[in-house]
Amino acid sequence: HSAPSTDARMNTPLRQVQSILEQAPQCVPPGVIEAVGAFVGVAPLCPLTAAALAGAESGGSEGHDLYWFKTCGRAAYEHWDFSGARRCPVAERLVVGLLARLCTDLPIDARRVYLCGHSAGGYGALRLAELLPELPAAVVPISGYYPSLPGQDHDVVALAQRLKQVPLVWPMHCARDQQCRLESPHVAELYRELQGPCGAEVEWVSAMLSLGIHGDCHWALRRVLAEPRRFLEELFRVVRAEANDAAAYLHGQLQSLPPLPRSVSQGALVSLSTGVY
């Protein structure tokens, strides 16, 4: 899911759930509420105020908001200034822990795990794949970006090297995107690394399809929403050659992440986990 857009600035869980339901590709007929097939879809929420719950020490200075796996001042974020952004190990542990729980409790096919996201969610999918390169069969960042945060193990060159372990990296973008502009270093450097060392091919979505209600061509996601069944069929054809023990791998990666700061209470962590799970 993306960062709060113009129609979701109330930042309430209900509005974000509504937004997810509106944006998620639908692989079942409308009105069907029982289990269909053997798919598990996970769409975590990322309220900006979660940074306060996680504790200031976990994400930098006071007043920062949470944008998936980094925190940043809101004004700086809106101006694409990530010089003061901080990696957020709390968010990393929460999402990796969520996946570990799912793979422990459910019969997940470890060969068929897919990470997708749009806009800030595209960044989130890339960062999660960077943390867990042996897990996904495919990563699909749509209209995404990736800022390097020096000295924080959050680097676009390292990202591309780690993503070599993923069978398919499938970026989608509109060349006329006015939000995640191609000339922005957080976009240009990302695609240079993905297309170079990583060997990924960017699918360029037409401006007509990506136009969106704001006319900023930031909705390459409509490539998915226009024909969701086609997209899912293409995606699900990609599988890892060998299945690893996903639960064991995820628990191992969880242990390798930075420890939680002392300022983060277990109560806050439980509150965040409950909200995500």
C-alpha positions as a Python dict, from the first residue, in 0.01 Angstrom:
ca = {
    (1, 'H'): (0, 0, 0),
    (2, 'S'): (118, 353, -71),
    (3, 'A'): (171, 645, 163),
    (4, 'P'): (-144, 840, 254),
    (5, 'S'): (-266, 1010, -60),
    (6, 'T'): (-486, 1315, -89),
    (7, 'D'): (-798, 1109, -25),
    (8, 'A'): (-651, 930, 276),
    (9, 'R'): (-492, 1208, 480),
    (10, 'M'): (-728, 1144, 770),
    (11, 'N'): (-487, 855, 829),
    (12, 'T'): (-747, 636, 999),
    (13, 'P'): (-722, 257, 981),
    (14, 'L'): (-1074, 241, 836),
    (15, 'R'): (-988, 477, 550),
    (16, 'Q'): (-667, 288, 477),
    (17, 'V'): (-853, -44, 471),
    (18, 'Q'): (-1105, 108, 230),
    (19, 'S'): (-818, 230, 13),
    (20, 'I'): (-661, -117, 9),
    (21, 'L'): (-990, -275, -93),
    (22, 'E'): (-1026, -21, -372),
    (23, 'Q'): (-671, -69, -501),
    (24, 'A'): (-606, -440, -454),
    (25, 'P'): (-634, -657, -766),
    (26, 'Q'): (-946, -869, -724),
    (27, 'C'): (-892, -1237, -802),
    (28, 'V'): (-1239, -1351, -690),
    (29, 'P'): (-1585, -1251, -818),
    (30, 'P'): (-1760, -959, -641),
    (31, 'G'): (-1974, -1070, -348),
    (32, 'V'): (-1784, -1394, -283),
    (33, 'I'): (-1672, -1400, 79),
    (34, 'E'): (-1581, -1763, 140),
    (35, 'A'): (-1231, -1905, 90),
    (36, 'V'): (-1142, -1933, -279),
    (37, 'G'): (-846, -2131, -405),
    (38, 'A'): (-532, -2141, -196),
    (39, 'F'): (-408, -1784, -183),
    (40, 'V'): (-321, -1567, 116),
    (41, 'G'): (-311, -1191, 59),
    (42, 'V'): (-146, -966, 317),
    (43, 'A'): (-188, -587, 299),
    (44, 'P'): (-32, -426, 610),
    (45, 'L'): (-128, -73, 708),
    (46, 'C'): (133, 195, 761),
    (47, 'P'): (-20, 485, 957),
    (48, 'L'): (217, 781, 983),
    (49, 'T'): (160, 802, 1358),
    (50, 'A'): (307, 455, 1411),
    (51, 'A'): (644, 628, 1444),
    (52, 'A'): (530, 772, 1777),
    (53, 'L'): (421, 428, 1899),
    (54, 'A'): (755, 281, 1797),
    (55, 'G'): (944, 548, 1989),
    (56, 'A'): (1151, 840, 1863),
    (57, 'E'): (1481, 655, 1912),
    (58, 'S'): (1377, 386, 1664),
    (59, 'G'): (1331, 630, 1380),
    (60, 'G'): (1537, 939, 1452),
    (61, 'S'): (1418, 1270, 1587),
    (62, 'E'): (1089, 1371, 1736),
    (63, 'G'): (827, 1474, 1483),
    (64, 'H'): (915, 1211, 1226),
    (65, 'D'): (642, 1011, 1054),
    (66, 'L'): (668, 648, 950),
    (67, 'Y'): (692, 573, 578),
    (68, 'W'): (726, 197, 582),
    (69, 'F'): (1084, 108, 673),
    (70, 'K'): (1209, 463, 728),
    (71, 'T'): (1098, 769, 921),
    (72, 'C'): (1114, 1125, 797),
    (73, 'G'): (973, 1468, 867),
    (74, 'R'): (652, 1520, 672),
    (75, 'A'): (762, 1844, 505),
    (76, 'A'): (1094, 1689, 407),
    (77, 'Y'): (914, 1384, 267),
    (78, 'E'): (687, 1598, 52),
    (79, 'H'): (998, 1770, -91),
    (80, 'W'): (1182, 1440, -147),
    (81, 'D'): (1447, 1536, 107),
    (82, 'F'): (1565, 1217, 278),
    (83, 'S'): (1885, 1365, 422),
    (84, 'G'): (1740, 1339, 773),
    (85, 'A'): (1552, 1013, 720),
    (86, 'R'): (1624, 722, 951),
    (87, 'R'): (1595, 349, 901),
    (88, 'C'): (1320, 206, 1124),
    (89, 'P'): (1415, -137, 1265),
    (90, 'V'): (1083, -156, 1451),
    (91, 'A'): (887, -157, 1125),
    (92, 'E'): (1129, -411, 976),
    (93, 'R'): (1085, -644, 1269),
    (94, 'L'): (707, -609, 1265),
    (95, 'V'): (664, -699, 898),
    (96, 'V'): (926, -976, 895),
    (97, 'G'): (771, -1111, 1216),
    (98, 'L'): (427, -1104, 1056),
    (99, 'L'): (551, -1309, 760),
    (100, 'A'): (729, -1550, 994),
    (101, 'R'): (406, -1598, 1188),
    (102, 'L'): (207, -1665, 869),
    (103, 'C'): (463, -1913, 737),
    (104, 'T'): (469, -2089, 1075),
    (105, 'D'): (92, -2114, 1118),
    (106, 'L'): (-22, -2169, 759),
    (107, 'P'): (86, -2417, 487),
    (108, 'I'): (252, -2150, 272),
    (109, 'D'): (417, -2266, -51),
    (110, 'A'): (762, -2111, -7),
    (111, 'R'): (820, -2122, -382),
    (112, 'R'): (533, -1880, -444),
    (113, 'V'): (566, -1570, -228),
    (114, 'Y'): (520, -1237, -408),
    (115, 'L'): (588, -882, -290),
    (116, 'C'): (398, -600, -462),
    (117, 'G'): (345, -234, -382),
    (118, 'H'): (255, 101, -536),
    (119, 'S'): (430, 436, -480),
    (120, 'A'): (565, 430, -122),
    (121, 'G'): (441, 70, -117),
    (122, 'G'): (674, 9, -412),
    (123, 'Y'): (960, 125, -193),
    (124, 'G'): (827, -100, 84),
    (125, 'A'): (822, -405, -144),
    (126, 'L'): (1180, -336, -257),
    (127, 'R'): (1309, -284, 96),
    (128, 'L'): (1138, -598, 223),
    (129, 'A'): (1289, -799, -64),
    (130, 'E'): (1628, -650, 22),
    (131, 'L'): (1588, -775, 379),
    (132, 'L'): (1457, -1117, 264),
    (133, 'P'): (1619, -1188, -76),
    (134, 'E'): (1578, -1565, -50),
    (135, 'L'): (1202, -1548, 8),
    (136, 'P'): (1007, -1394, -285),
    (137, 'A'): (958, -1550, -626),
    (138, 'A'): (887, -1202, -761),
    (139, 'V'): (897, -838, -656),
    (140, 'V'): (668, -589, -831),
    (141, 'P'): (738, -224, -738),
    (142, 'I'): (489, 5, -917),
    (143, 'S'): (558, 380, -949),
    (144, 'G'): (818, 328, -679),
    (145, 'Y'): (1142, 480, -556),
    (146, 'Y'): (1425, 393, -317),
    (147, 'P'): (1633, 646, -119),
    (148, 'S'): (1981, 553, -3),
    (149, 'L'): (2036, 630, 366),
    (150, 'P'): (2416, 647, 416),
    (151, 'G'): (2557, 443, 702),
    (152, 'Q'): (2227, 267, 775),
    (153, 'D'): (2250, -49, 558),
    (154, 'H'): (1985, 104, 335),
    (155, 'D'): (2164, 145, 2),
    (156, 'V'): (2038, 116, -357),
    (157, 'V'): (2358, -54, -481),
    (158, 'A'): (2331, -320, -210),
    (159, 'L'): (1961, -352, -293),
    (160, 'A'): (2034, -441, -657),
    (161, 'Q'): (2298, -694, -556),
    (162, 'R'): (2066, -867, -310),
    (163, 'L'): (1778, -873, -559),
    (164, 'K'): (1988, -1088, -791),
    (165, 'Q'): (1864, -1376, -573),
    (166, 'V'): (1500, -1305, -668),
    (167, 'P'): (1379, -1489, -983),
    (168, 'L'): (1178, -1192, -1114),
    (169, 'V'): (1207, -821, -1043),
    (170, 'W'): (923, -656, -1237),
    (171, 'P'): (912, -276, -1197),
    (172, 'M'): (627, -78, -1355),
    (173, 'H'): (641, 296, -1409),
    (174, 'C'): (506, 572, -1630),
    (175, 'A'): (776, 781, -1798),
    (176, 'R'): (563, 1093, -1737),
    (177, 'D'): (506, 1028, -1364),
    (178, 'Q'): (490, 1366, -1188),
    (179, 'Q'): (522, 1223, -835),
    (180, 'C'): (804, 970, -867),
    (181, 'R'): (978, 1157, -1148),
    (182, 'L'): (1239, 970, -1349),
    (183, 'E'): (1488, 1256, -1302),
    (184, 'S'): (1466, 1226, -922),
    (185, 'P'): (1784, 1058, -791),
    (186, 'H'): (1573, 824, -577),
    (187, 'V'): (1410, 697, -897),
    (188, 'A'): (1690, 737, -1153),
    (189, 'E'): (1950, 558, -939),
    (190, 'L'): (1704, 283, -857),
    (191, 'Y'): (1631, 201, -1221),
    (192, 'R'): (1996, 233, -1319),
    (193, 'E'): (2084, -34, -1064),
    (194, 'L'): (1782, -255, -1133),
    (195, 'Q'): (1834, -251, -1510),
    (196, 'G'): (2211, -285, -1481),
    (197, 'P'): (2352, -520, -1215),
    (198, 'C'): (2012, -671, -1134),
    (199, 'G'): (1912, -728, -1498),
    (200, 'A'): (1549, -622, -1445),
    (201, 'E'): (1333, -487, -1726),
    (202, 'V'): (1104, -194, -1648),
    (203, 'E'): (753, -219, -1790),
    (204, 'W'): (668, 132, -1906),
    (205, 'V'): (298, 197, -1858),
    (206, 'S'): (129, 445, -2091),
    (207, 'A'): (46, 796, -1973),
    (208, 'M'): (-316, 747, -2074),
    (209, 'L'): (-352, 446, -1845),
    (210, 'S'): (-147, 603, -1562),
    (211, 'L'): (-312, 946, -1568),
    (212, 'G'): (-517, 905, -1248),
    (213, 'I'): (-772, 1143, -1097),
    (214, 'H'): (-504, 1407, -1028),
    (215, 'G'): (-362, 1395, -1381),
    (216, 'D'): (-9, 1328, -1255),
    (217, 'C'): (51, 996, -1434),
    (218, 'H'): (139, 835, -1100),
    (219, 'W'): (-115, 553, -1139),
    (220, 'A'): (80, 288, -1326),
    (221, 'L'): (-107, 65, -1080),
    (222, 'R'): (-397, 82, -1324),
    (223, 'R'): (-200, -157, -1543),
    (224, 'V'): (-282, -412, -1270),
    (225, 'L'): (-632, -293, -1187),
    (226, 'A'): (-747, -283, -1549),
    (227, 'E'): (-687, -657, -1596),
    (228, 'P'): (-619, -810, -1254),
    (229, 'R'): (-670, -1168, -1364),
    (230, 'R'): (-416, -1127, -1644),
    (231, 'F'): (-166, -973, -1402),
    (232, 'L'): (-212, -1247, -1142),
    (233, 'E'): (-184, -1522, -1402),
    (234, 'E'): (145, -1371, -1522),
    (235, 'L'): (270, -1333, -1167),
    (236, 'F'): (174, -1681, -1047),
    (237, 'R'): (362, -1844, -1334),
    (238, 'V'): (683, -1737, -1161),
    (239, 'V'): (802, -1983, -896),
    (240, 'R'): (1129, -2045, -718),
    (241, 'A'): (1312, -2352, -839),
    (242, 'E'): (1350, -2487, -485),
    (243, 'A'): (1147, -2429, -171),
    (244, 'N'): (1333, -2338, 145),
    (245, 'D'): (1199, -2362, 497),
    (246, 'A'): (1034, -2021, 487),
    (247, 'A'): (950, -2009, 857),
    (248, 'A'): (1305, -2100, 962),
    (249, 'Y'): (1453, -1852, 713),
    (250, 'L'): (1228, -1570, 832),
    (251, 'H'): (1299, -1637, 1198),
    (252, 'G'): (1670, -1639, 1117),
    (253, 'Q'): (1647, -1308, 931),
    (254, 'L'): (1449, -1166, 1219),
    (255, 'Q'): (1739, -1241, 1452),
    (256, 'S'): (1983, -1069, 1214),
    (257, 'L'): (1794, -738, 1220),
    (258, 'P'): (1911, -462, 1456),
    (259, 'P'): (1783, -507, 1811),
    (260, 'L'): (1496, -293, 1926),
    (261, 'P'): (1597, 32, 2099),
    (262, 'R'): (1557, 35, 2476),
    (263, 'S'): (1297, 311, 2441),
    (264, 'V'): (1058, 79, 2255),
    (265, 'S'): (831, -91, 2505),
    (266, 'Q'): (692, -438, 2447),
    (267, 'G'): (345, -290, 2498),
    (268, 'A'): (391, -54, 2203),
    (269, 'L'): (525, -340, 1993),
    (270, 'V'): (223, -556, 2077),
    (271, 'S'): (-9, -268, 1985),
    (272, 'L'): (161, -227, 1649),
    (273, 'S'): (167, -601, 1584),
    (274, 'T'): (-202, -630, 1660),
    (275, 'G'): (-278, -346, 1422),
    (276, 'V'): (-81, -511, 1142),
    (277, 'Y'): (-189, -871, 1201),
}
